[in-house]
PDB file of C-alpha atoms in Angstrom:
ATOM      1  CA  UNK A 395     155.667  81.955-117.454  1.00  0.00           C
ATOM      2  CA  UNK A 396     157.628  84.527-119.710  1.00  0.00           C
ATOM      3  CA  UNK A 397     158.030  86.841-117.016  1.00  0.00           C
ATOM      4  CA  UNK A 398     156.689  85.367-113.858  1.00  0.00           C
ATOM      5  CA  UNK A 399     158.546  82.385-113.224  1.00  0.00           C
ATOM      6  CA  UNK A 400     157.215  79.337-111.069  1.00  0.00           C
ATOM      7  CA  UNK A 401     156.672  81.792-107.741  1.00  0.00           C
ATOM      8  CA  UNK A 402     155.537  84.326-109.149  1.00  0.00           C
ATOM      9  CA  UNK A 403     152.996  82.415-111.202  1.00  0.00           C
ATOM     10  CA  UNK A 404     151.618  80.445-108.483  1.00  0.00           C
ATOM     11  CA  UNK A 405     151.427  84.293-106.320  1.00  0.00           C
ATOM     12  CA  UNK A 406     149.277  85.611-109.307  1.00  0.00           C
ATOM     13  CA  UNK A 407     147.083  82.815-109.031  1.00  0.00           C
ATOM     14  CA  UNK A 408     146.362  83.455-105.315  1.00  0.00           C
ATOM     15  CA  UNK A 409     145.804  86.812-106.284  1.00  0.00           C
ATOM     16  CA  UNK A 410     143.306  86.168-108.956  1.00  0.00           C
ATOM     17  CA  UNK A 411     141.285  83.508-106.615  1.00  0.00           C
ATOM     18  CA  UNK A 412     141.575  86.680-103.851  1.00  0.00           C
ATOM     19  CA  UNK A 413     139.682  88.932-106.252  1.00  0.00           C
ATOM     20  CA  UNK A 414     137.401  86.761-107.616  1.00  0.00           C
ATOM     21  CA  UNK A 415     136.179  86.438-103.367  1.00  0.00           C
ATOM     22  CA  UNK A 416     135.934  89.658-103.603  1.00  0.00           C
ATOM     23  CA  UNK A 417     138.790  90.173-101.013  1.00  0.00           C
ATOM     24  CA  UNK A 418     140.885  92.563-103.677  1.00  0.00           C
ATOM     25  CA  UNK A 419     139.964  94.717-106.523  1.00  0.00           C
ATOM     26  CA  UNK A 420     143.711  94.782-107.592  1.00  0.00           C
ATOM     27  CA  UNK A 421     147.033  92.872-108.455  1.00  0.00           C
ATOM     28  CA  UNK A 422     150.690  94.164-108.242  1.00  0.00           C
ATOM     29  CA  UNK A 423     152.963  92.641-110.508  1.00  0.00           C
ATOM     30  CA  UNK A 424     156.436  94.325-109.857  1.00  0.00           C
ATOM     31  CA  UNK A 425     158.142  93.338-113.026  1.00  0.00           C
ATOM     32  CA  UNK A 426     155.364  95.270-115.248  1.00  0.00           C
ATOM     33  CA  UNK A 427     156.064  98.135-112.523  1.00  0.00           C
ATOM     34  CA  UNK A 428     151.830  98.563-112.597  1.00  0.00           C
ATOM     35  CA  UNK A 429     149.096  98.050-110.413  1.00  0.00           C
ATOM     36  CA  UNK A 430     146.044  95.926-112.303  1.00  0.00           C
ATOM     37  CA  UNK A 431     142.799  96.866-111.240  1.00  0.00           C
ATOM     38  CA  UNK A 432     140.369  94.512-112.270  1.00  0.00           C
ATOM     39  CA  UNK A 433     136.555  94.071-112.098  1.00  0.00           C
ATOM     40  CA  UNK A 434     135.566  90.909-110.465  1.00  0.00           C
ATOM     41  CA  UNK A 435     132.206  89.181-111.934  1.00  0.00           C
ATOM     42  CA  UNK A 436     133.054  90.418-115.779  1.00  0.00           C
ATOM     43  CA  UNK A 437     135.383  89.161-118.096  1.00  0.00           C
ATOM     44  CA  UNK A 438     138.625  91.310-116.818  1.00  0.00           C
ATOM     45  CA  UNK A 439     140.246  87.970-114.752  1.00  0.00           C
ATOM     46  CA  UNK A 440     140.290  85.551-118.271  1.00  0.00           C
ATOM     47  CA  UNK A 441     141.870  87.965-120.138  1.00  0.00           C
ATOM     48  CA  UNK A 442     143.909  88.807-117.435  1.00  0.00           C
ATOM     49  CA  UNK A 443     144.826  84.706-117.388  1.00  0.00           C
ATOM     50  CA  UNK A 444     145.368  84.670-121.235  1.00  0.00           C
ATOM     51  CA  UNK A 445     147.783  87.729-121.192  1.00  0.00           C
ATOM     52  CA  UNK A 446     149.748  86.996-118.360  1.00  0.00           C
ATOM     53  CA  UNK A 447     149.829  83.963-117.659  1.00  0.00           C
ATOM     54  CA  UNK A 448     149.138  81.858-120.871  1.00  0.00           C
ATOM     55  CA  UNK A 449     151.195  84.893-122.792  1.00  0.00           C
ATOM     56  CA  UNK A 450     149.337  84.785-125.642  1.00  0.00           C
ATOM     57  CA  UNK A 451     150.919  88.161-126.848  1.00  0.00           C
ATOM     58  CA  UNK A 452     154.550  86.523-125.843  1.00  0.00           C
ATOM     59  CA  UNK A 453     155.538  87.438-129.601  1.00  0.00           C
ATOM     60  CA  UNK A 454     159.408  86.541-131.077  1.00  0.00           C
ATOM     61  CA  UNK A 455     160.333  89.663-132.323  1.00  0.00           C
ATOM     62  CA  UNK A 456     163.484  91.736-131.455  1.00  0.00           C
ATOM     63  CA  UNK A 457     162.476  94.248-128.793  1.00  0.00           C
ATOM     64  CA  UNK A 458     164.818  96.911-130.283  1.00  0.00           C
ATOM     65  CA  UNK A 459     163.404  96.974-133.413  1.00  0.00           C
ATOM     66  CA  UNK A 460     159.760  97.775-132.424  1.00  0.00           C
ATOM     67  CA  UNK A 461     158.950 101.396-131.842  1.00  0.00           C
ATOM     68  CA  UNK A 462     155.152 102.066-132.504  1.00  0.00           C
ATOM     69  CA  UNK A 463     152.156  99.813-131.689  1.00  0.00           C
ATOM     70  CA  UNK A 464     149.036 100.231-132.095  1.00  0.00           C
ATOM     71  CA  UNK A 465     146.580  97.919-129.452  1.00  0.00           C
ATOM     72  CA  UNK A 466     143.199  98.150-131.485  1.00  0.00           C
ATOM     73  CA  UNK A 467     140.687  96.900-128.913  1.00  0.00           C
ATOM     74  CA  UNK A 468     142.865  97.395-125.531  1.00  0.00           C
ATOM     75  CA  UNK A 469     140.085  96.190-123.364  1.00  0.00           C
ATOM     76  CA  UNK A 470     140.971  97.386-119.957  1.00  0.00           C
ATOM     77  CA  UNK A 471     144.647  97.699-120.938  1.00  0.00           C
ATOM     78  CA  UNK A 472     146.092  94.668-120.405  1.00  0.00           C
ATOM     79  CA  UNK A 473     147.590  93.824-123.770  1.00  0.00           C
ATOM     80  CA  UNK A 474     149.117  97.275-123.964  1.00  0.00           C
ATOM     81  CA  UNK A 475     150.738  96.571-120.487  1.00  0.00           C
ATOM     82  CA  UNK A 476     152.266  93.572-121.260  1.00  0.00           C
ATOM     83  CA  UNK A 477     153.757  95.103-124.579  1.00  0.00           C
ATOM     84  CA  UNK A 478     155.234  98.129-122.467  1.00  0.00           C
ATOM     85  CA  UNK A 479     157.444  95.221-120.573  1.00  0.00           C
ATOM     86  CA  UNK A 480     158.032  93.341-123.857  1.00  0.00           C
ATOM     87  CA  UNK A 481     158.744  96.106-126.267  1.00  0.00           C
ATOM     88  CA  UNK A 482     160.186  98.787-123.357  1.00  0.00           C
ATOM     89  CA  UNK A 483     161.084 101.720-126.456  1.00  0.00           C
ATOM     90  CA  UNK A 484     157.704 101.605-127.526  1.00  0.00           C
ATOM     91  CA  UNK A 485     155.181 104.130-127.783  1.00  0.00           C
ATOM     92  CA  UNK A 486     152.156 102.251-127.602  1.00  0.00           C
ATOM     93  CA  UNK A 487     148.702 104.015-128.184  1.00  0.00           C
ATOM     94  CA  UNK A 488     145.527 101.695-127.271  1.00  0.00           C
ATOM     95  CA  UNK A 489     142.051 102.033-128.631  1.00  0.00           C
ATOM     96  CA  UNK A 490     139.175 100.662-126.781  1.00  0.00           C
ATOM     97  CA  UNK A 491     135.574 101.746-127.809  1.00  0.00           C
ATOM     98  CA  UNK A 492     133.831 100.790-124.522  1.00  0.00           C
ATOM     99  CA  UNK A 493     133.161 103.828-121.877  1.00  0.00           C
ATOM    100  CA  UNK A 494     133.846 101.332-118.729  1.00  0.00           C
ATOM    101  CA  UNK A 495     136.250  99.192-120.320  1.00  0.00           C
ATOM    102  CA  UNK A 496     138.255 102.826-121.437  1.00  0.00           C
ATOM    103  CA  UNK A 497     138.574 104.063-117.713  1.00  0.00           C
ATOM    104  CA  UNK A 498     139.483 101.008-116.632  1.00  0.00           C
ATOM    105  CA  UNK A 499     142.509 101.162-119.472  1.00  0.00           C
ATOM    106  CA  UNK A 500     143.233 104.743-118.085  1.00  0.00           C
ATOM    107  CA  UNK A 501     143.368 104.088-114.649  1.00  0.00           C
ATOM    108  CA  UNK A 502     145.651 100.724-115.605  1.00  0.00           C
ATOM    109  CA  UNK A 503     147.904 102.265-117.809  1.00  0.00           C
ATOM    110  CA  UNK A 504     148.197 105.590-115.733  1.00  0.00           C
ATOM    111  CA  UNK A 505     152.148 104.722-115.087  1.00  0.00           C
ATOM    112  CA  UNK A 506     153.370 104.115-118.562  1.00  0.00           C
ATOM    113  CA  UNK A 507     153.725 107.784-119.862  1.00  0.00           C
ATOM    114  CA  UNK A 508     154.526 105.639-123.017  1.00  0.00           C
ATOM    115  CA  UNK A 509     151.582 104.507-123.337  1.00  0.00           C
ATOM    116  CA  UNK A 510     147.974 106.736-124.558  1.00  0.00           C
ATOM    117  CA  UNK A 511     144.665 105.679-124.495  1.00  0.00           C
ATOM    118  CA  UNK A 512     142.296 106.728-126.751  1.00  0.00           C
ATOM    119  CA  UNK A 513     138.624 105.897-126.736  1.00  0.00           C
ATOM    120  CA  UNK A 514     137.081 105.657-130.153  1.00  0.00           C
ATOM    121  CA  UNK A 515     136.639 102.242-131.918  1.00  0.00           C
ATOM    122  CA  UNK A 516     138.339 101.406-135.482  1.00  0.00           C
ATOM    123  CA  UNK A 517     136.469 101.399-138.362  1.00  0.00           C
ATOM    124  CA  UNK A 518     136.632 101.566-142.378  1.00  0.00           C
ATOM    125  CA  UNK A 519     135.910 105.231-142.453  1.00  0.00           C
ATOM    126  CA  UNK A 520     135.870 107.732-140.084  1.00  0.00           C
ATOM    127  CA  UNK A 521     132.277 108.818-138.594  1.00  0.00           C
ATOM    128  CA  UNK A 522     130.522 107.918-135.298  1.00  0.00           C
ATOM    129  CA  UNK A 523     130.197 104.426-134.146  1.00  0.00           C
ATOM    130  CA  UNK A 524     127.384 102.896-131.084  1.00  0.00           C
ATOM    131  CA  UNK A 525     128.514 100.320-129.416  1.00  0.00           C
ATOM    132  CA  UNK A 526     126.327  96.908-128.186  1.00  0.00           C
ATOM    133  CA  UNK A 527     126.846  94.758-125.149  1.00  0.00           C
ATOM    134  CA  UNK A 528     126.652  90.867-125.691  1.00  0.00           C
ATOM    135  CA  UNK A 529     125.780  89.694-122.032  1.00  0.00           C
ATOM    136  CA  UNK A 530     126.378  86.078-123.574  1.00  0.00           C
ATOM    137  CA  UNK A 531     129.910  87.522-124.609  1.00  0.00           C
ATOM    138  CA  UNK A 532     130.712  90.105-121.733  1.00  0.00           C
ATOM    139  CA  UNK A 533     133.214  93.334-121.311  1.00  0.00           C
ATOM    140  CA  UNK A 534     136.006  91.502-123.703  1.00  0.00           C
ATOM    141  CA  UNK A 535     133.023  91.097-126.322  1.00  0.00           C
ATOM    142  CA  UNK A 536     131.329  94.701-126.833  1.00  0.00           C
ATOM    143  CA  UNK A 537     131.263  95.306-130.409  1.00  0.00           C
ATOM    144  CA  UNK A 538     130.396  98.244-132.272  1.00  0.00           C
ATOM    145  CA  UNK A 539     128.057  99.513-135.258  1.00  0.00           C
ATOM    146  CA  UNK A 540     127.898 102.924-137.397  1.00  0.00           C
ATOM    147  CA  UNK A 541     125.483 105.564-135.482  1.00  0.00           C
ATOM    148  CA  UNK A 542     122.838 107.484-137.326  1.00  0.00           C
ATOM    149  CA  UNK A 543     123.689 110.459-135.461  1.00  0.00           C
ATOM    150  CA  UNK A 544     126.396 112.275-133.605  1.00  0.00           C
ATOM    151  CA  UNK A 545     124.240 112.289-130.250  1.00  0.00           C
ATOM    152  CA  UNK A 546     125.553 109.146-127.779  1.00  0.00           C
ATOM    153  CA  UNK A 547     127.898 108.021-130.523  1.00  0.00           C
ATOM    154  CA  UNK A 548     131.874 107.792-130.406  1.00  0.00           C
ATOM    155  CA  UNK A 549     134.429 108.320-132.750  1.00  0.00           C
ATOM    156  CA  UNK A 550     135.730 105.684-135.297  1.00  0.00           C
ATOM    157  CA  UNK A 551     138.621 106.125-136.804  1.00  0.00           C
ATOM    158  CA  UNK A 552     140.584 104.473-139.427  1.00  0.00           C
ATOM    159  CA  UNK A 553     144.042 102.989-138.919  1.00  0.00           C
ATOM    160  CA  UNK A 554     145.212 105.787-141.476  1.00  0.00           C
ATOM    161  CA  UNK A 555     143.926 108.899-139.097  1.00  0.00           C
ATOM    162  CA  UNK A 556     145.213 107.109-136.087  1.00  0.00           C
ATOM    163  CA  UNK A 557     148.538 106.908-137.425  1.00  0.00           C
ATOM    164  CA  UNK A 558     148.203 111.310-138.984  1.00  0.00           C
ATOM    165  CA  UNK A 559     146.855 112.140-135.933  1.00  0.00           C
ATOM    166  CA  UNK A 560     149.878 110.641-133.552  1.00  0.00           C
ATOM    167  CA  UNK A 561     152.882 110.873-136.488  1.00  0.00           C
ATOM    168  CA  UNK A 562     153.349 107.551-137.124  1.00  0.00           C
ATOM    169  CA  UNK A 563     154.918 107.080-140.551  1.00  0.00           C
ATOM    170  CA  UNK A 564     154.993 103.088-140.211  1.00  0.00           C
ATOM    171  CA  UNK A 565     152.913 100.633-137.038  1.00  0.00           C
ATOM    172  CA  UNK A 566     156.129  97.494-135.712  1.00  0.00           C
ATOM    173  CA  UNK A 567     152.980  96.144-134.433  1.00  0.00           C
ATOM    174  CA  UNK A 568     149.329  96.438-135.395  1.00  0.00           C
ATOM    175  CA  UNK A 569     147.362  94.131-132.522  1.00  0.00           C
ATOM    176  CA  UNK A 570     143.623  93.967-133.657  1.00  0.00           C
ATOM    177  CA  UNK A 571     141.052  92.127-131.128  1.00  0.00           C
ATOM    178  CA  UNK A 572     137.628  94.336-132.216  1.00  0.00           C
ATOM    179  CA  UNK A 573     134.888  91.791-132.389  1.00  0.00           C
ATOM    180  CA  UNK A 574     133.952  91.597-135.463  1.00  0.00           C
ATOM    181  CA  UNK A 575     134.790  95.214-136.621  1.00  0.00           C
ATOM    182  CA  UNK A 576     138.095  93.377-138.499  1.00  0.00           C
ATOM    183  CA  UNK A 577     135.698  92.826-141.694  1.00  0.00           C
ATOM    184  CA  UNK A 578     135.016  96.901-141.793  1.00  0.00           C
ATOM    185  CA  UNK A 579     138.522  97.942-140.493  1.00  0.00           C
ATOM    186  CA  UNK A 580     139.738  95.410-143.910  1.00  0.00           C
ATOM    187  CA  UNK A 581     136.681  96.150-146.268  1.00  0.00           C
ATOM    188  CA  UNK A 582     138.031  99.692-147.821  1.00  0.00           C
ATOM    189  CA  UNK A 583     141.511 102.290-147.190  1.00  0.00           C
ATOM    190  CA  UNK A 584     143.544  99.313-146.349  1.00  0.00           C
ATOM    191  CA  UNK A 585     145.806 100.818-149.398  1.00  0.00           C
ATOM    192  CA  UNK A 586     147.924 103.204-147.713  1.00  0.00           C
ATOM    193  CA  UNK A 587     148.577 101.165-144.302  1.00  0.00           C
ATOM    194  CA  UNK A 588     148.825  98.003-144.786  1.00  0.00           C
ATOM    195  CA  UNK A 589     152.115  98.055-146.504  1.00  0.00           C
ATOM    196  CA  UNK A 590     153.589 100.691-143.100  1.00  0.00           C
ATOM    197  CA  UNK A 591     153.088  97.719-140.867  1.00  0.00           C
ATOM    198  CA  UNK A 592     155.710  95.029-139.995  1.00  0.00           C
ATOM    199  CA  UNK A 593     153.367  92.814-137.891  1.00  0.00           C
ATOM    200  CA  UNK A 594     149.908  92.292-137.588  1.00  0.00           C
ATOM    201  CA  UNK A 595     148.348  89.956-134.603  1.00  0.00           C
ATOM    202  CA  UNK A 596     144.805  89.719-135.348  1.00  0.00           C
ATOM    203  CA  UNK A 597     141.476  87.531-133.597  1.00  0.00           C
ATOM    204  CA  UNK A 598     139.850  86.945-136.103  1.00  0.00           C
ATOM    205  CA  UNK A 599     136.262  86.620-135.280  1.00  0.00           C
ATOM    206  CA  UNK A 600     134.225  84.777-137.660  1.00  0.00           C
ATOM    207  CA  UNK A 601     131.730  83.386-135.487  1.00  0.00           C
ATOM    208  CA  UNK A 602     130.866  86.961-135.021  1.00  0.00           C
ATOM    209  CA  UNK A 603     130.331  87.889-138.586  1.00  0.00           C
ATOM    210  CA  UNK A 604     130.914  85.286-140.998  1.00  0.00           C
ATOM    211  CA  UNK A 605     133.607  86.476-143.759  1.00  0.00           C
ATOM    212  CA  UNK A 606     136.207  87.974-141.332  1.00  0.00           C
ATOM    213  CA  UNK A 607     139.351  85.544-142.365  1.00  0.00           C
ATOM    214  CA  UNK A 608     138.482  86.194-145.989  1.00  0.00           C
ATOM    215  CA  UNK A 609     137.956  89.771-145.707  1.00  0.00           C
ATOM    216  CA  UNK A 610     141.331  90.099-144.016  1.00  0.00           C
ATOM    217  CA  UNK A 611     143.623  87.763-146.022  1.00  0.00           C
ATOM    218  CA  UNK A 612     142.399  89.345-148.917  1.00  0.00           C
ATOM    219  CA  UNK A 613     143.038  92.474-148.075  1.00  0.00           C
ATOM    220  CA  UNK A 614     146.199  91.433-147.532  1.00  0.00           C
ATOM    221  CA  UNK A 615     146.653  89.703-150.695  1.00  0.00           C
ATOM    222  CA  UNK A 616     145.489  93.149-152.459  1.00  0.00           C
ATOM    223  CA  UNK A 617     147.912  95.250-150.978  1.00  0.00           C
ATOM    224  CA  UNK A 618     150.814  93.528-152.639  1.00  0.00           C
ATOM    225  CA  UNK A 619     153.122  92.664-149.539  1.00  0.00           C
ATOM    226  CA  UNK A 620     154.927  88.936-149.326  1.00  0.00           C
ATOM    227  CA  UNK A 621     154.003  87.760-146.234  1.00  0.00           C
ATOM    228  CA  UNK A 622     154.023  84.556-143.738  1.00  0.00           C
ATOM    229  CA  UNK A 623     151.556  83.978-141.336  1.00  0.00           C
ATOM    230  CA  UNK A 624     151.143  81.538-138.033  1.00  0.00           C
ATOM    231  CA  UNK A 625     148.717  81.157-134.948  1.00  0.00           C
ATOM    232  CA  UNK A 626     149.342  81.672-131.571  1.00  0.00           C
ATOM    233  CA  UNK A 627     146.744  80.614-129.137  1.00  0.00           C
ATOM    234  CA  UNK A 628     143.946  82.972-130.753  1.00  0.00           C
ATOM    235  CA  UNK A 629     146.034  85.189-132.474  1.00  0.00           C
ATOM    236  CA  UNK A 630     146.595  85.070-136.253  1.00  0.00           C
ATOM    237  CA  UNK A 631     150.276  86.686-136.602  1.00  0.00           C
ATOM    238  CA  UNK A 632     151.039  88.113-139.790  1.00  0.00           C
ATOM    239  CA  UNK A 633     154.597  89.033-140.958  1.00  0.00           C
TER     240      UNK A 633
END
């Protein structure tokens, strides 16, 4: 209850079971100064519970110091909503690969003129990407593969053009929830980025495609940077 308090908390709730009867499509929460639209029937109310309300991006880390973050897999903008409260001199850009899940981020985020949302999905190398629903998984599990042509496809980008593209000489926070596309993103051109970023918060997704954790710690390890590391609900932190 970082920011909601008792009240508050128990009015979310209420709000959340109005939704899911399909008596709102929305939820005000005046402290975020944004209005949530969510879909009801996909996965947009658990992550909405985990972000919120179980603050599972409630990270210790002085608010003045962070100025850029990068929210790698936004979703439907949640994440990058909840940093714009926690880290208020940030300039936050999200990427989400998903067409639906992207408008919904737009529409979410339309009030922060702090925040940008970009849809295009990270990636080792830039190129074109496809991305795959998971019915078993829904919206908060579409992952993405390399497309054999242009036609249909999106863009992937690495962390290195997002960061040339936007100015960003260093990332305060790097937050990285892509389903799998973690073992690309830390495969090759970690190099030059890696050592630019003061905190990484990472789901690792193994159970996805097996070698994630390994892929990323040693990438890690390679760059040369002393580090420490702890979990937080899903999250692997990395300082």
């Amino acid at each position: 209850m970082r920011f909601n308090g008792a009240v508050n908390t128990v009015r979310l709730l209420f709000d959340l079971a109005l939704v899911k009867l399909n008596l709102k499509n929305s939820i005000r929460i005046a402290k975020f100064s944004s209005t949530i639209h969510l879909r009801n029937g996909t996965s947009d109310l658990p992550v909405f519970r985990q972000i919120f309300l179980d603050n599972e991006y409630a990270l210790k880390i002085n608010s003045e110091e962070v100025k850029t973050i990068i929210d790698g897999g936004c979703n439907i903008g949640l994440a990058s909503i909840y940093f714009s409260k926690l880290f208020s001199h940030a300039r936050i850009i999200g990427v989400e690969p998903d067409e639906e899940n992207f408008q919904s981020a737009v529409k979410n985020t339309k009030a922060l003129s702090h925040v940008k949302i970009i849809q295009a999905g990270l990636w080792s190398r830039n190129g074109m990407l496809k991305t795959r629903f998971n019915s078993a998984l829904g919206e908060w599990g579409i992952t993405v593969e390399e497309a054999e042509t242009a036609e249909g496809g999106l863009p992937a980008y690495t962390i290195d053009l997002i960061m040339k593209e936007h100015g960003l000489d260093h990332i305060d926070i790097l937050k990285l929830d892509v389903e799998g596309a973690e073992l690309e993103i830390f495969k090759t051109d970690y190099i030059s980025w890696i050592p630019k970023t003061k905190y990484i918060v990472i789901e690792l997704h193994d159970n996805l495609k097996a070698g994630c954790s390994a892929q990323f710690f040693k990438a890690i390890k390679d760059s040369g940077i002393q580090y420490s590391y702890y979990t937080m609900g899903e999250n692997t932190v990395l300082v």
